[in-house]
Amino acid sequence: YCIISGSLNNEKTLLFTPEIQSITAKGNKDKTGIDVELKGKSLFKCGKLFLMVILKSQPALNDDITSKEYPLEDVAQTWDDEETFSASIQEDDLVKKGVKLSVSVQTETKDGSHQDAEVTGDGNNLVDVQWFDKSGLSTGALVGIIVVIVIVAAFVVIIIIIVLYYLNKRSKTETKESNNTADENNNIIESNSWGGEEQPKRKDHSSKHHHKHNQKHDKKHKKEKEIEMEEEDKQLYNDTYLSEKGK
């Protein structure tokens, strides 16, 4: 911090003007926060410089933090002179992976308010944080993804169980129907077999009856033939007898 003695110690206005030449901000190696580097002039340790981190391009709820100031002295990593400075801001309620952030340098004014630090030449005092919103996800996002994966996996397992149950039930039904059809076919075959055995018996019985009928008919016809021949012989005899008697 600046050590000012005498009456100047009560002055709130800086006797120097910090000027920013360039600023860079990016996610650190372990992606646990962001690293900031400053280059400029009159960057003294007087408790009057702050890093302002701003949440950008993302709607926030009423209780969400959209910006936050960090005193340079609290986040400084190296600050060996008044022209270069490096800081590290760890992940907190604002600095989170998966959100878009920007960083600027603020200075304290005479009335205690803060304003953007002056820029020298073609420098800049506002930069977007790089490589922090692209690698990894926040804890909340990871938990949400895990929950979704578990729900989807459970749903898939339930669907598979239902499909397997349906296929098993259908297979049993088809097997039962196939067995019933086979039993019906066997009954039909057995019925036809019994019918085939009875038919020849009836046919044989009919043949025997017809044969006996023919035998009776032949005997009757033979007897009639014999009677007819006897009648003819008798007639021939009478004719012969009458002829002899007439002579």
CSV table of C-alpha atoms in Angstrom, one decimal:
chain,number,residue,atom,x,y,z
A,1,TYR,CA,0.0,0.0,0.0
A,2,CYS,CA,1.0,3.6,-0.5
A,3,ILE,CA,2.6,5.1,2.6
A,4,ILE,CA,1.7,8.8,2.6
A,5,SER,CA,2.6,11.0,5.5
A,6,GLY,CA,1.4,14.4,6.5
A,7,SER,CA,-1.7,16.1,5.4
A,8,LEU,CA,-1.7,14.3,2.0
A,9,ASN,CA,-2.7,11.1,3.9
A,10,ASN,CA,-6.2,12.5,4.2
A,11,GLU,CA,-6.6,13.2,0.5
A,12,LYS,CA,-9.0,10.7,-1.2
A,13,THR,CA,-7.9,11.8,-4.7
A,14,LEU,CA,-4.9,10.0,-6.1
A,15,LEU,CA,-1.9,12.1,-6.8
A,16,PHE,CA,-1.3,9.8,-9.8
A,17,THR,CA,-3.5,8.4,-12.5
A,18,PRO,CA,-3.4,4.7,-13.2
A,19,GLU,CA,-3.5,4.0,-16.9
A,20,ILE,CA,-4.2,0.6,-18.5
A,21,GLN,CA,-2.4,-0.4,-21.7
A,22,SER,CA,-3.7,-4.0,-22.0
A,23,ILE,CA,-5.6,-6.6,-20.0
A,24,THR,CA,-6.0,-10.4,-20.6
A,25,ALA,CA,-8.1,-12.9,-18.7
A,26,LYS,CA,-8.4,-16.7,-19.3
A,27,GLY,CA,-9.2,-19.8,-17.4
A,28,ASN,CA,-6.3,-21.2,-15.4
A,29,LYS,CA,-4.6,-24.5,-16.1
A,30,ASP,CA,-6.7,-26.5,-13.7
A,31,LYS,CA,-9.9,-24.6,-14.7
A,32,THR,CA,-10.5,-23.7,-11.1
A,33,GLY,CA,-10.6,-19.9,-11.7
A,34,ILE,CA,-9.3,-17.2,-14.0
A,35,ASP,CA,-5.9,-15.6,-14.5
A,36,VAL,CA,-5.7,-11.9,-15.2
A,37,GLU,CA,-2.6,-10.0,-16.5
A,38,LEU,CA,-2.4,-6.2,-16.6
A,39,LYS,CA,0.1,-3.8,-18.3
A,40,GLY,CA,0.0,-0.1,-17.9
A,41,LYS,CA,1.4,2.9,-16.0
A,42,SER,CA,1.2,4.0,-12.4
A,43,LEU,CA,-0.2,0.7,-11.1
A,44,PHE,CA,0.7,1.4,-7.5
A,45,LYS,CA,-0.4,-0.6,-4.5
A,46,CYS,CA,-2.6,2.0,-2.9
A,47,GLY,CA,-5.8,0.1,-2.4
A,48,LYS,CA,-7.5,2.1,-5.2
A,49,LEU,CA,-7.5,-0.4,-8.0
A,50,PHE,CA,-10.1,-3.2,-8.4
A,51,LEU,CA,-10.9,-5.9,-10.9
A,52,MET,CA,-14.5,-5.9,-11.9
A,53,VAL,CA,-15.9,-9.3,-13.1
A,54,ILE,CA,-19.1,-9.1,-15.0
A,55,LEU,CA,-21.6,-11.9,-16.0
A,56,LYS,CA,-22.5,-11.4,-19.6
A,57,SER,CA,-25.1,-12.7,-22.1
A,58,GLN,CA,-27.0,-14.8,-19.6
A,59,PRO,CA,-30.3,-14.0,-17.9
A,60,ALA,CA,-30.0,-14.0,-14.1
A,61,LEU,CA,-32.5,-14.6,-11.3
A,62,ASN,CA,-33.2,-11.9,-8.8
A,63,ASP,CA,-30.8,-13.4,-6.3
A,64,ASP,CA,-28.1,-14.1,-8.8
A,65,ILE,CA,-24.9,-12.1,-8.8
A,66,THR,CA,-24.2,-10.3,-12.1
A,67,SER,CA,-21.0,-8.5,-11.2
A,68,LYS,CA,-18.3,-8.5,-8.4
A,69,GLU,CA,-15.3,-6.4,-7.5
A,70,TYR,CA,-12.0,-7.8,-6.3
A,71,PRO,CA,-9.3,-5.5,-4.8
A,72,LEU,CA,-6.1,-6.0,-6.7
A,73,GLU,CA,-4.2,-6.5,-3.4
A,74,ASP,CA,-6.5,-9.5,-2.5
A,75,VAL,CA,-6.0,-11.4,-5.8
A,76,ALA,CA,-2.5,-10.4,-6.7
A,77,GLN,CA,0.0,-13.1,-7.7
A,78,THR,CA,2.9,-11.0,-8.9
A,79,TRP,CA,3.1,-7.2,-8.5
A,80,ASP,CA,6.7,-6.2,-8.5
A,81,ASP,CA,6.4,-2.8,-10.2
A,82,GLU,CA,3.9,-0.2,-11.3
A,83,GLU,CA,3.7,-1.4,-14.9
A,84,THR,CA,2.8,-5.1,-14.7
A,85,PHE,CA,0.5,-7.1,-12.6
A,86,SER,CA,-0.9,-10.6,-12.5
A,87,ALA,CA,-3.8,-11.9,-10.5
A,88,SER,CA,-5.8,-15.1,-10.0
A,89,ILE,CA,-9.5,-15.2,-9.1
A,90,GLN,CA,-10.7,-18.6,-7.8
A,91,GLU,CA,-14.1,-20.0,-8.7
A,92,ASP,CA,-16.8,-18.6,-6.5
A,93,ASP,CA,-20.5,-17.7,-6.6
A,94,LEU,CA,-19.9,-15.6,-9.7
A,95,VAL,CA,-16.8,-17.1,-11.3
A,96,LYS,CA,-18.0,-20.4,-12.5
A,97,LYS,CA,-17.2,-22.7,-15.4
A,98,GLY,CA,-19.7,-22.7,-18.2
A,99,VAL,CA,-20.6,-19.0,-17.9
A,100,LYS,CA,-19.4,-16.1,-20.0
A,101,LEU,CA,-17.5,-13.4,-18.1
A,102,SER,CA,-15.7,-10.2,-18.8
A,103,VAL,CA,-13.1,-8.3,-16.7
A,104,SER,CA,-12.3,-4.6,-16.4
A,105,VAL,CA,-10.1,-2.4,-14.2
A,106,GLN,CA,-11.8,0.1,-11.8
A,107,THR,CA,-10.3,3.0,-9.9
A,108,GLU,CA,-11.7,4.7,-6.8
A,109,THR,CA,-12.8,8.3,-7.2
A,110,LYS,CA,-12.8,11.2,-4.8
A,111,ASP,CA,-16.3,10.5,-3.6
A,112,GLY,CA,-15.5,6.8,-3.0
A,113,SER,CA,-17.3,5.5,-6.1
A,114,HIS,CA,-15.6,3.4,-8.7
A,115,GLN,CA,-15.1,4.1,-12.4
A,116,ASP,CA,-13.3,2.6,-15.3
A,117,ALA,CA,-9.6,3.2,-15.2
A,118,GLU,CA,-8.1,5.4,-18.0
A,119,VAL,CA,-6.6,3.7,-21.0
A,120,THR,CA,-3.3,4.8,-22.6
A,121,GLY,CA,-2.9,4.9,-26.3
A,122,ASP,CA,-4.7,2.2,-28.2
A,123,GLY,CA,-5.0,0.1,-25.1
A,124,ASN,CA,-8.2,-1.5,-23.7
A,125,ASN,CA,-9.7,-1.8,-20.3
A,126,LEU,CA,-12.3,-4.6,-20.9
A,127,VAL,CA,-11.7,-8.1,-22.0
A,128,ASP,CA,-13.8,-11.3,-22.2
A,129,VAL,CA,-12.6,-14.3,-20.2
A,130,GLN,CA,-11.2,-17.0,-22.6
A,131,TRP,CA,-11.0,-20.8,-22.2
A,132,PHE,CA,-13.1,-20.8,-19.1
A,133,ASP,CA,-16.6,-21.4,-20.5
A,134,LYS,CA,-15.5,-24.1,-22.9
A,135,SER,CA,-13.6,-26.6,-20.8
A,136,GLY,CA,-15.6,-28.6,-18.2
A,137,LEU,CA,-18.9,-27.9,-16.7
A,138,SER,CA,-20.1,-26.5,-13.4
A,139,THR,CA,-21.0,-28.8,-10.5
A,140,GLY,CA,-24.7,-28.0,-11.0
A,141,ALA,CA,-24.5,-28.8,-14.7
A,142,LEU,CA,-22.6,-32.1,-14.0
A,143,VAL,CA,-25.2,-33.1,-11.5
A,144,GLY,CA,-28.0,-32.3,-13.9
A,145,ILE,CA,-26.4,-34.3,-16.7
A,146,ILE,CA,-25.9,-37.3,-14.3
A,147,VAL,CA,-29.5,-37.1,-13.2
A,148,VAL,CA,-30.7,-37.0,-16.8
A,149,ILE,CA,-28.4,-39.9,-17.8
A,150,VAL,CA,-29.8,-42.0,-14.8
A,151,ILE,CA,-33.4,-41.2,-15.8
A,152,VAL,CA,-32.8,-42.1,-19.4
A,153,ALA,CA,-31.0,-45.3,-18.5
A,154,ALA,CA,-33.8,-46.3,-16.1
A,155,PHE,CA,-36.4,-45.6,-18.8
A,156,VAL,CA,-34.4,-47.7,-21.4
A,157,VAL,CA,-34.1,-50.6,-18.9
A,158,ILE,CA,-37.9,-50.4,-18.2
A,159,ILE,CA,-38.6,-50.4,-22.0
A,160,ILE,CA,-36.3,-53.4,-22.5
A,161,ILE,CA,-38.0,-55.3,-19.6
A,162,ILE,CA,-41.4,-54.6,-21.0
A,163,VAL,CA,-40.4,-55.7,-24.5
A,164,LEU,CA,-38.8,-58.9,-23.2
A,165,TYR,CA,-41.9,-59.7,-21.1
A,166,TYR,CA,-44.1,-59.2,-24.2
A,167,LEU,CA,-41.9,-61.3,-26.4
A,168,ASN,CA,-41.7,-64.1,-23.8
A,169,LYS,CA,-45.5,-64.0,-23.3
A,170,ARG,CA,-46.1,-64.0,-27.1
A,171,SER,CA,-43.7,-67.0,-27.5
A,172,LYS,CA,-45.5,-69.0,-24.8
A,173,THR,CA,-48.8,-68.2,-26.5
A,174,GLU,CA,-47.6,-69.3,-29.9
A,175,THR,CA,-46.1,-72.5,-28.4
A,176,LYS,CA,-49.4,-73.3,-26.7
A,177,GLU,CA,-51.4,-72.6,-29.9
A,178,SER,CA,-48.9,-74.8,-31.9
A,179,ASN,CA,-49.3,-77.6,-29.4
A,180,ASN,CA,-53.1,-77.3,-29.5
A,181,THR,CA,-53.0,-77.5,-33.3
A,182,ALA,CA,-50.8,-80.5,-33.2
A,183,ASP,CA,-53.2,-82.3,-30.8
A,184,GLU,CA,-56.1,-81.5,-33.1
A,185,ASN,CA,-54.2,-82.8,-36.1
A,186,ASN,CA,-53.4,-86.0,-34.2
A,187,ASN,CA,-57.1,-86.4,-33.2
A,188,ILE,CA,-58.1,-86.0,-36.8
A,189,ILE,CA,-55.5,-88.6,-38.0
A,190,GLU,CA,-56.6,-91.1,-35.3
A,191,SER,CA,-60.3,-90.5,-36.3
A,192,ASN,CA,-59.5,-91.1,-39.9
A,193,SER,CA,-57.6,-94.3,-39.0
A,194,TRP,CA,-60.5,-95.7,-37.1
A,195,GLY,CA,-62.8,-94.8,-40.0
A,196,GLY,CA,-60.5,-96.5,-42.4
A,197,GLU,CA,-60.5,-99.7,-40.4
A,198,GLU,CA,-64.3,-99.8,-40.1
A,199,GLN,CA,-64.9,-99.2,-43.8
A,200,PRO,CA,-63.3,-102.4,-45.0
A,201,LYS,CA,-65.4,-104.4,-42.6
A,202,ARG,CA,-68.6,-102.9,-43.9
A,203,LYS,CA,-67.3,-103.4,-47.4
A,204,ASP,CA,-66.4,-107.1,-46.7
A,205,HIS,CA,-69.8,-107.6,-45.1
A,206,SER,CA,-71.5,-106.2,-48.2
A,207,SER,CA,-69.5,-108.4,-50.5
A,208,LYS,CA,-70.4,-111.5,-48.6
A,209,HIS,CA,-74.0,-110.6,-48.6
A,210,HIS,CA,-73.8,-110.0,-52.4
A,211,HIS,CA,-72.0,-113.3,-52.9
A,212,LYS,CA,-74.7,-115.2,-50.9
A,213,HIS,CA,-77.4,-113.4,-52.9
A,214,ASN,CA,-75.7,-114.4,-56.2
A,215,GLN,CA,-75.4,-118.0,-55.0
A,216,LYS,CA,-79.1,-118.1,-54.2
A,217,HIS,CA,-79.9,-116.6,-57.5
A,218,ASP,CA,-77.8,-119.1,-59.4
A,219,LYS,CA,-79.4,-122.0,-57.6
A,220,LYS,CA,-82.8,-120.7,-58.4
A,221,HIS,CA,-81.9,-120.1,-62.0
A,222,LYS,CA,-80.4,-123.6,-62.3
A,223,LYS,CA,-83.5,-125.1,-60.8
A,224,GLU,CA,-85.7,-123.2,-63.2
A,225,LYS,CA,-83.5,-124.4,-66.0
A,226,GLU,CA,-83.8,-128.0,-64.9
A,227,ILE,CA,-87.6,-127.6,-64.7
A,228,GLU,CA,-87.6,-126.0,-68.1
A,229,MET,CA,-85.5,-128.9,-69.6
A,230,GLU,CA,-87.8,-131.4,-67.9
A,231,GLU,CA,-90.8,-129.7,-69.5
A,232,GLU,CA,-89.1,-129.7,-72.9
A,233,ASP,CA,-88.2,-133.4,-72.5
A,234,LYS,CA,-91.7,-134.2,-71.5
A,235,GLN,CA,-93.1,-132.3,-74.4
A,236,LEU,CA,-90.7,-134.0,-76.8
A,237,TYR,CA,-91.8,-137.3,-75.4
A,238,ASN,CA,-95.4,-136.6,-75.8
A,239,ASP,CA,-94.9,-135.4,-79.3
A,240,THR,CA,-93.0,-138.5,-80.2
A,241,TYR,CA,-95.6,-140.7,-78.6
A,242,LEU,CA,-98.5,-139.1,-80.4
A,243,SER,CA,-96.6,-139.4,-83.7
A,244,GLU,CA,-96.0,-143.1,-83.2
A,245,LYS,CA,-99.6,-143.7,-82.2
A,246,GLY,CA,-100.9,-141.9,-85.3
A,247,LYS,CA,-98.9,-144.2,-87.6
